[in-house]
Amino acid sequence: MASYTLKINGKQRTVEADADMPMLWVLRDLVDLRGTKYGCGIGQCGACTIHLNGNAVRSCQLPVSAIGEAEITTIEGLSEKGDHPLQKAWKEHDVPQCGYCQAGQIMTAAALLNRNSRPSASEIADASHGNICRCGTYNKIKAAIATAAEM
Amino acid sequence: MTLIKTKIDRRSFLKSSALAGGGLMIGFAWGCNPAEATKEAPTAWFDINSFITIADNGDVTILSPNPEIGQNVKTSMPMIVAEELDVNWADVIVKQAPLSTAFQRQVAGGSQSIRSSWNILRTAGASARHLLLEAAAQEWGVSASSLRTENGYVYNGSKKLSYGHLASKAAQFEIPEEVPLKDPKDFKIIGQSKTNVDLDQIVTGKPLFGIDTRKEGMVYAAAVRPPAFGTELESFDDSEARKVNGVLDVVQFGDKIAVVATNTWAAIKGKKAIKANWKKAGNLESTTDHDKELSRLLDVASKESLKREDGNISQAFKSADGVLERVYEAPFLPHNTMEPMNFFANVTDSKVEMEGPIQTPQWTQSNVANALGRKTEEISIAMTRMGGGFGRRLYGDFAVEAAQISDKIRKPVQLIFTREDDMTAGTYRPASKYKFRAAYKNGQVVGYHLTGAGIQMGDSTRSNWFPAGGIENYRVDSHNVRSNITTGAWRAPITNFLAMAEQAFFDELAGEMGVDAVQLRLDILERAKNNPVGSIDYEPEKMIGVIKLAAEKGGWNNGNASIAKGFSAYYSHNTYVAEVAHMSQVNGQPKLDKVTVAVDCGIVVNPEAAINQVQGGVVDGIGHAMYGDFAFVDGRPQADNFDKFRLIRMKEAPDVEVHFVPGTNHPTGLGEPSLPPAGGALANAIAKATGRRVYKIPFVQQDIALG
């Protein structure tokens, strides 16, 4: 066990963890940020997507010891009032069914919009292809990302 | 306006009473259907098990016994109540009822939540409104018939009184024999899209799901289970597991081993460090063996396998102009809910407290009671939002395990399945095969014989559904093969593959007969409608309606010749669906661009949410037809995570365009019915686009790619 001081959603958080503990479990079990979801543990489904310095990463594949000074953003820190354009667009399109994968979907889309504010339909599909939605809300996810890009 | 009974003889479906703390409470029996009430109404219809309350401050709450798994009942149910009660829909909230043995149908399954609650929710809302009108009439000293209601107020000309103000007084009045229900043309809320009531919390990452449960003093557990069906635990070595930081304990429960830790990661690491030895304890079954047995049974027709027989099929086949025979095959499937199985349990001497994502709390309560040797009344189960169900959460094995672990360690514990656990300790969609034979003469189908065979599947057919009634000589046989592999309901049980096979067969049959694929279905349905052979359990008229609507909206008879179209139609869960799949060629590769869907589900309560359900079902059906593959070798599942089990992703998902048949019929299910026809529409579009027929799921193994 070692002590790590992390920058999560703009705040300093110190945790005691084994070096190999993935950020997914640090977030969920050690700092009580449960919006980031466990889906597969092998980086295949995207449910655990967070931002590391603004880039979308799979938190299940990211050991706590690899974070260093990098800034972590989770769904809870995407906006202060739940009013990020994607969150607004998600509500406008009433995207979720079960809702479980949606935090990961939104974080993936947010990273896309960070680097490409006007993505084409195929750029949206490329970026989101790594995020599985078992309920099959892909039509609505695509539409909501396009709407957010217009905001 | 129609009147609906609230009583039979002197027995009432509804009960009004004063709410503790002030207000009105209407109790009713969930699942009761006053519109169909006769003297023989089931006793359960009189057991009050749910409530609408109107508090003195005007808050309206309904206690829903039905769990939410993404089918949106938490939003659509309050819409129904708000409509009849005449309140702003946003002022009605649904509270998830904890498990109470009084709840009769506390299940999410079979796409029945809305169907089974529609009339009683309307009646309860209308009864409450009636009592509020009576209370206002008394207060003003006028007749109730001179008053009107709107948005939570009773109006007397321009004067108004709020429901909150009237609620306590209203509780003093009796529920009348009959109450008026609104004419559907006057609906203001039903039929208007309302967004998911949990939406704000979902998009901001609030803890809502079972896996997010946290309790004082809670520890985490992961479990090692037999790696193959037909094996059992011989011995294990936990010395390495106990060395993992955070691991608190290792306990055996039944044939399984739990690693208990201070966090989920430590539990998973500890689980991986267990060295277990397993021994053979039953058949070690392989898919290759299943294949042989299922194929053999497709040629067997016996008294035992017979499900239905009309006319004389052998005669029809002998005198036919032509005969077509085809076999279709589908594998087992895991459910793969995005939220893996998990449950919280806290077993103490006095009680067993449980919480988590479960579709069948009542059944699980009794299973936990049996497993622990406890009384059911000592066991409470709270339901959380579920990260998908698809049938998997009908089976409470994971909840029983959590209880067993907590019983051993006597601590509050959350059991979590890793994805590998979830995929390999499943209750799978049974593997099955179907053989279809049809005989045709003078442009008509004159003989039809379906034989189904499945592994641990029960009846693999739906013998009284299409094309029953529309073909003179008709026979259905079904064979069940016993197995130690656990199988169960998987979204649209049986029909999730039966429909694909049947609808692909009819498409090929139409081609052989030289008739239009849509017209062939319509001809059979006209016969079933006008002069049915035997009895049938579907309404041909409604099937004809969706087929015509899908053909029109999907441009079946016109449009771009470079687009290959595949047609499919299926009835299930009391809902009728027809689909047209549109396929183009991109760089010589078939690409599924769009699926046009026509749906008859009666009144559409919440249109945007209904579209979402239909789109999801189509994407699910397409995805599993293309990629679903799950084999066993010596009892051991061959896929255990998403690197080996492929789920459909965004670039492969077609656009899904949804059209509802307008109507005022009682609403029917939507969680499942759009899935069954999807695979057939895809198979038929593939045949049109490539000239090749696909008979075996997954299609991707037949050198077919999409997107």
JSON list of N, CA and C in Angstrom, two decimals, chain B residues 433-473:
[
{"chain": "B", "resi": 433, "resn": "LYS", "atom": "N", "xyz": [-32.75, -25.48, -32.64]},
{"chain": "B", "resi": 433, "resn": "LYS", "atom": "CA", "xyz": [-32.83, -25.63, -34.10]},
{"chain": "B", "resi": 433, "resn": "LYS", "atom": "C", "xyz": [-34.29, -25.78, -34.49]},
{"chain": "B", "resi": 434, "resn": "TYR", "atom": "N", "xyz": [-34.57, -25.29, -35.69]},
{"chain": "B", "resi": 434, "resn": "TYR", "atom": "CA", "xyz": [-35.92, -25.43, -36.23]},
{"chain": "B", "resi": 434, "resn": "TYR", "atom": "C", "xyz": [-35.85, -25.98, -37.64]},
{"chain": "B", "resi": 435, "resn": "LYS", "atom": "N", "xyz": [-36.77, -26.89, -37.93]},
{"chain": "B", "resi": 435, "resn": "LYS", "atom": "CA", "xyz": [-36.93, -27.32, -39.31]},
{"chain": "B", "resi": 435, "resn": "LYS", "atom": "C", "xyz": [-38.31, -26.90, -39.79]},
{"chain": "B", "resi": 436, "resn": "PHE", "atom": "N", "xyz": [-38.32, -26.16, -40.88]},
{"chain": "B", "resi": 436, "resn": "PHE", "atom": "CA", "xyz": [-39.58, -25.73, -41.50]},
{"chain": "B", "resi": 436, "resn": "PHE", "atom": "C", "xyz": [-39.76, -26.48, -42.80]},
{"chain": "B", "resi": 437, "resn": "ARG", "atom": "N", "xyz": [-40.96, -26.99, -43.03]},
{"chain": "B", "resi": 437, "resn": "ARG", "atom": "CA", "xyz": [-41.31, -27.58, -44.32]},
{"chain": "B", "resi": 437, "resn": "ARG", "atom": "C", "xyz": [-42.62, -26.95, -44.78]},
{"chain": "B", "resi": 438, "resn": "ALA", "atom": "N", "xyz": [-42.66, -26.58, -46.03]},
{"chain": "B", "resi": 438, "resn": "ALA", "atom": "CA", "xyz": [-43.91, -26.04, -46.56]},
{"chain": "B", "resi": 438, "resn": "ALA", "atom": "C", "xyz": [-44.20, -26.67, -47.91]},
{"chain": "B", "resi": 439, "resn": "ALA", "atom": "N", "xyz": [-45.48, -26.93, -48.17]},
{"chain": "B", "resi": 439, "resn": "ALA", "atom": "CA", "xyz": [-45.93, -27.45, -49.46]},
{"chain": "B", "resi": 439, "resn": "ALA", "atom": "C", "xyz": [-46.83, -26.39, -50.09]},
{"chain": "B", "resi": 440, "resn": "TYR", "atom": "N", "xyz": [-46.64, -26.13, -51.38]},
{"chain": "B", "resi": 440, "resn": "TYR", "atom": "CA", "xyz": [-47.49, -25.13, -52.04]},
{"chain": "B", "resi": 440, "resn": "TYR", "atom": "C", "xyz": [-48.09, -25.68, -53.31]},
{"chain": "B", "resi": 441, "resn": "LYS", "atom": "N", "xyz": [-49.24, -25.14, -53.65]},
{"chain": "B", "resi": 441, "resn": "LYS", "atom": "CA", "xyz": [-49.99, -25.59, -54.82]},
{"chain": "B", "resi": 441, "resn": "LYS", "atom": "C", "xyz": [-50.81, -24.41, -55.33]},
{"chain": "B", "resi": 442, "resn": "ASN", "atom": "N", "xyz": [-50.79, -24.17, -56.61]},
{"chain": "B", "resi": 442, "resn": "ASN", "atom": "CA", "xyz": [-51.55, -23.09, -57.23]},
{"chain": "B", "resi": 442, "resn": "ASN", "atom": "C", "xyz": [-51.33, -21.75, -56.52]},
{"chain": "B", "resi": 443, "resn": "GLY", "atom": "N", "xyz": [-50.09, -21.47, -56.15]},
{"chain": "B", "resi": 443, "resn": "GLY", "atom": "CA", "xyz": [-49.79, -20.17, -55.53]},
{"chain": "B", "resi": 443, "resn": "GLY", "atom": "C", "xyz": [-50.22, -20.04, -54.08]},
{"chain": "B", "resi": 444, "resn": "GLN", "atom": "N", "xyz": [-50.63, -21.13, -53.45]},
{"chain": "B", "resi": 444, "resn": "GLN", "atom": "CA", "xyz": [-51.05, -21.11, -52.05]},
{"chain": "B", "resi": 444, "resn": "GLN", "atom": "C", "xyz": [-50.19, -22.07, -51.23]},
{"chain": "B", "resi": 445, "resn": "VAL", "atom": "N", "xyz": [-49.96, -21.68, -49.96]},
{"chain": "B", "resi": 445, "resn": "VAL", "atom": "CA", "xyz": [-49.31, -22.63, -49.06]},
{"chain": "B", "resi": 445, "resn": "VAL", "atom": "C", "xyz": [-50.38, -23.59, -48.56]},
{"chain": "B", "resi": 446, "resn": "VAL", "atom": "N", "xyz": [-50.22, -24.87, -48.86]},
{"chain": "B", "resi": 446, "resn": "VAL", "atom": "CA", "xyz": [-51.26, -25.83, -48.50]},
{"chain": "B", "resi": 446, "resn": "VAL", "atom": "C", "xyz": [-50.85, -26.76, -47.35]},
{"chain": "B", "resi": 447, "resn": "GLY", "atom": "N", "xyz": [-49.55, -26.78, -47.07]},
{"chain": "B", "resi": 447, "resn": "GLY", "atom": "CA", "xyz": [-49.11, -27.62, -45.97]},
{"chain": "B", "resi": 447, "resn": "GLY", "atom": "C", "xyz": [-47.92, -26.98, -45.28]},
{"chain": "B", "resi": 448, "resn": "TYR", "atom": "N", "xyz": [-47.83, -27.17, -43.96]},
{"chain": "B", "resi": 448, "resn": "TYR", "atom": "CA", "xyz": [-46.78, -26.50, -43.20]},
{"chain": "B", "resi": 448, "resn": "TYR", "atom": "C", "xyz": [-46.45, -27.37, -42.00]},
{"chain": "B", "resi": 449, "resn": "HIS", "atom": "N", "xyz": [-45.17, -27.62, -41.81]},
{"chain": "B", "resi": 449, "resn": "HIS", "atom": "CA", "xyz": [-44.76, -28.43, -40.67]},
{"chain": "B", "resi": 449, "resn": "HIS", "atom": "C", "xyz": [-43.52, -27.83, -40.03]},
{"chain": "B", "resi": 450, "resn": "LEU", "atom": "N", "xyz": [-43.68, -27.40, -38.79]},
{"chain": "B", "resi": 450, "resn": "LEU", "atom": "CA", "xyz": [-42.55, -26.85, -38.03]},
{"chain": "B", "resi": 450, "resn": "LEU", "atom": "C", "xyz": [-42.16, -27.85, -36.95]},
{"chain": "B", "resi": 451, "resn": "THR", "atom": "N", "xyz": [-40.86, -28.15, -36.90]},
{"chain": "B", "resi": 451, "resn": "THR", "atom": "CA", "xyz": [-40.33, -28.96, -35.80]},
{"chain": "B", "resi": 451, "resn": "THR", "atom": "C", "xyz": [-39.24, -28.16, -35.10]},
{"chain": "B", "resi": 452, "resn": "GLY", "atom": "N", "xyz": [-39.39, -28.00, -33.80]},
{"chain": "B", "resi": 452, "resn": "GLY", "atom": "CA", "xyz": [-38.40, -27.26, -33.01]},
{"chain": "B", "resi": 452, "resn": "GLY", "atom": "C", "xyz": [-37.74, -28.19, -32.02]},
{"chain": "B", "resi": 453, "resn": "ALA", "atom": "N", "xyz": [-36.48, -27.91, -31.72]},
{"chain": "B", "resi": 453, "resn": "ALA", "atom": "CA", "xyz": [-35.78, -28.68, -30.68]},
{"chain": "B", "resi": 453, "resn": "ALA", "atom": "C", "xyz": [-34.82, -27.74, -29.97]},
{"chain": "B", "resi": 454, "resn": "GLY", "atom": "N", "xyz": [-34.83, -27.80, -28.66]},
{"chain": "B", "resi": 454, "resn": "GLY", "atom": "CA", "xyz": [-33.97, -26.89, -27.90]},
{"chain": "B", "resi": 454, "resn": "GLY", "atom": "C", "xyz": [-33.37, -27.58, -26.69]},
{"chain": "B", "resi": 455, "resn": "ILE", "atom": "N", "xyz": [-32.28, -27.00, -26.20]},
{"chain": "B", "resi": 455, "resn": "ILE", "atom": "CA", "xyz": [-31.62, -27.52, -25.00]},
{"chain": "B", "resi": 455, "resn": "ILE", "atom": "C", "xyz": [-32.26, -26.87, -23.78]},
{"chain": "B", "resi": 456, "resn": "GLN", "atom": "N", "xyz": [-32.88, -27.67, -22.95]},
{"chain": "B", "resi": 456, "resn": "GLN", "atom": "CA", "xyz": [-33.45, -27.16, -21.70]},
{"chain": "B", "resi": 456, "resn": "GLN", "atom": "C", "xyz": [-34.34, -25.94, -21.99]},
{"chain": "B", "resi": 457, "resn": "MET", "atom": "N", "xyz": [-35.26, -26.12, -22.93]},
{"chain": "B", "resi": 457, "resn": "MET", "atom": "CA", "xyz": [-35.99, -24.98, -23.49]},
{"chain": "B", "resi": 457, "resn": "MET", "atom": "C", "xyz": [-37.49, -25.08, -23.25]},
{"chain": "B", "resi": 458, "resn": "GLY", "atom": "N", "xyz": [-37.99, -26.24, -22.87]},
{"chain": "B", "resi": 458, "resn": "GLY", "atom": "CA", "xyz": [-39.43, -26.42, -22.81]},
{"chain": "B", "resi": 458, "resn": "GLY", "atom": "C", "xyz": [-39.99, -26.43, -24.22]},
{"chain": "B", "resi": 459, "resn": "ASP", "atom": "N", "xyz": [-41.19, -25.86, -24.39]},
{"chain": "B", "resi": 459, "resn": "ASP", "atom": "CA", "xyz": [-41.79, -25.80, -25.72]},
{"chain": "B", "resi": 459, "resn": "ASP", "atom": "C", "xyz": [-41.04, -24.75, -26.55]},
{"chain": "B", "resi": 460, "resn": "SER", "atom": "N", "xyz": [-40.43, -25.18, -27.62]},
{"chain": "B", "resi": 460, "resn": "SER", "atom": "CA", "xyz": [-39.64, -24.25, -28.45]},
{"chain": "B", "resi": 460, "resn": "SER", "atom": "C", "xyz": [-40.49, -23.58, -29.52]},
{"chain": "B", "resi": 461, "resn": "THR", "atom": "N", "xyz": [-41.80, -23.79, -29.49]},
{"chain": "B", "resi": 461, "resn": "THR", "atom": "CA", "xyz": [-42.66, -23.26, -30.55]},
{"chain": "B", "resi": 461, "resn": "THR", "atom": "C", "xyz": [-43.78, -22.39, -29.99]},
{"chain": "B", "resi": 462, "resn": "ARG", "atom": "N", "xyz": [-44.49, -21.74, -30.88]},
{"chain": "B", "resi": 462, "resn": "ARG", "atom": "CA", "xyz": [-45.70, -20.99, -30.54]},
{"chain": "B", "resi": 462, "resn": "ARG", "atom": "C", "xyz": [-46.77, -21.46, -31.52]},
{"chain": "B", "resi": 463, "resn": "SER", "atom": "N", "xyz": [-47.35, -22.62, -31.23]},
{"chain": "B", "resi": 463, "resn": "SER", "atom": "CA", "xyz": [-48.11, -23.32, -32.27]},
{"chain": "B", "resi": 463, "resn": "SER", "atom": "C", "xyz": [-49.44, -22.66, -32.63]},
{"chain": "B", "resi": 464, "resn": "ASN", "atom": "N", "xyz": [-49.95, -21.75, -31.79]},
{"chain": "B", "resi": 464, "resn": "ASN", "atom": "CA", "xyz": [-51.23, -21.11, -32.13]},
{"chain": "B", "resi": 464, "resn": "ASN", "atom": "C", "xyz": [-51.05, -19.69, -32.67]},
{"chain": "B", "resi": 465, "resn": "TRP", "atom": "N", "xyz": [-49.81, -19.34, -32.98]},
{"chain": "B", "resi": 465, "resn": "TRP", "atom": "CA", "xyz": [-49.54, -18.02, -33.55]},
{"chain": "B", "resi": 465, "resn": "TRP", "atom": "C", "xyz": [-49.36, -18.19, -35.07]},
{"chain": "B", "resi": 466, "resn": "PHE", "atom": "N", "xyz": [-49.16, -17.08, -35.76]},
{"chain": "B", "resi": 466, "resn": "PHE", "atom": "CA", "xyz": [-48.91, -17.12, -37.19]},
{"chain": "B", "resi": 466, "resn": "PHE", "atom": "C", "xyz": [-47.92, -18.23, -37.51]},
{"chain": "B", "resi": 467, "resn": "PRO", "atom": "N", "xyz": [-48.14, -19.03, -38.57]},
{"chain": "B", "resi": 467, "resn": "PRO", "atom": "CA", "xyz": [-49.22, -18.95, -39.55]},
{"chain": "B", "resi": 467, "resn": "PRO", "atom": "C", "xyz": [-50.42, -19.83, -39.20]},
{"chain": "B", "resi": 468, "resn": "ALA", "atom": "N", "xyz": [-50.57, -20.22, -37.92]},
{"chain": "B", "resi": 468, "resn": "ALA", "atom": "CA", "xyz": [-51.71, -21.06, -37.54]},
{"chain": "B", "resi": 468, "resn": "ALA", "atom": "C", "xyz": [-53.02, -20.39, -37.97]},
{"chain": "B", "resi": 469, "resn": "GLY", "atom": "N", "xyz": [-53.94, -21.16, -38.40]},
{"chain": "B", "resi": 469, "resn": "GLY", "atom": "CA", "xyz": [-55.24, -20.63, -38.82]},
{"chain": "B", "resi": 469, "resn": "GLY", "atom": "C", "xyz": [-55.29, -20.24, -40.28]},
{"chain": "B", "resi": 470, "resn": "GLY", "atom": "N", "xyz": [-54.12, -20.04, -40.87]},
{"chain": "B", "resi": 470, "resn": "GLY", "atom": "CA", "xyz": [-54.09, -19.56, -42.25]},
{"chain": "B", "resi": 470, "resn": "GLY", "atom": "C", "xyz": [-53.68, -20.63, -43.25]},
{"chain": "B", "resi": 471, "resn": "ILE", "atom": "N", "xyz": [-53.37, -21.83, -42.75]},
{"chain": "B", "resi": 471, "resn": "ILE", "atom": "CA", "xyz": [-52.92, -22.91, -43.63]},
{"chain": "B", "resi": 471, "resn": "ILE", "atom": "C", "xyz": [-53.74, -24.16, -43.29]},
{"chain": "B", "resi": 472, "resn": "GLU", "atom": "N", "xyz": [-54.32, -24.76, -44.33]},
{"chain": "B", "resi": 472, "resn": "GLU", "atom": "CA", "xyz": [-55.25, -25.88, -44.15]},
{"chain": "B", "resi": 472, "resn": "GLU", "atom": "C", "xyz": [-54.62, -27.07, -43.41]},
{"chain": "B", "resi": 473, "resn": "ASN", "atom": "N", "xyz": [-53.43, -27.43, -43.84]},
{"chain": "B", "resi": 473, "resn": "ASN", "atom": "CA", "xyz": [-52.77, -28.61, -43.25]},
{"chain": "B", "resi": 473, "resn": "ASN", "atom": "C", "xyz": [-51.52, -28.13, -42.52]}
]
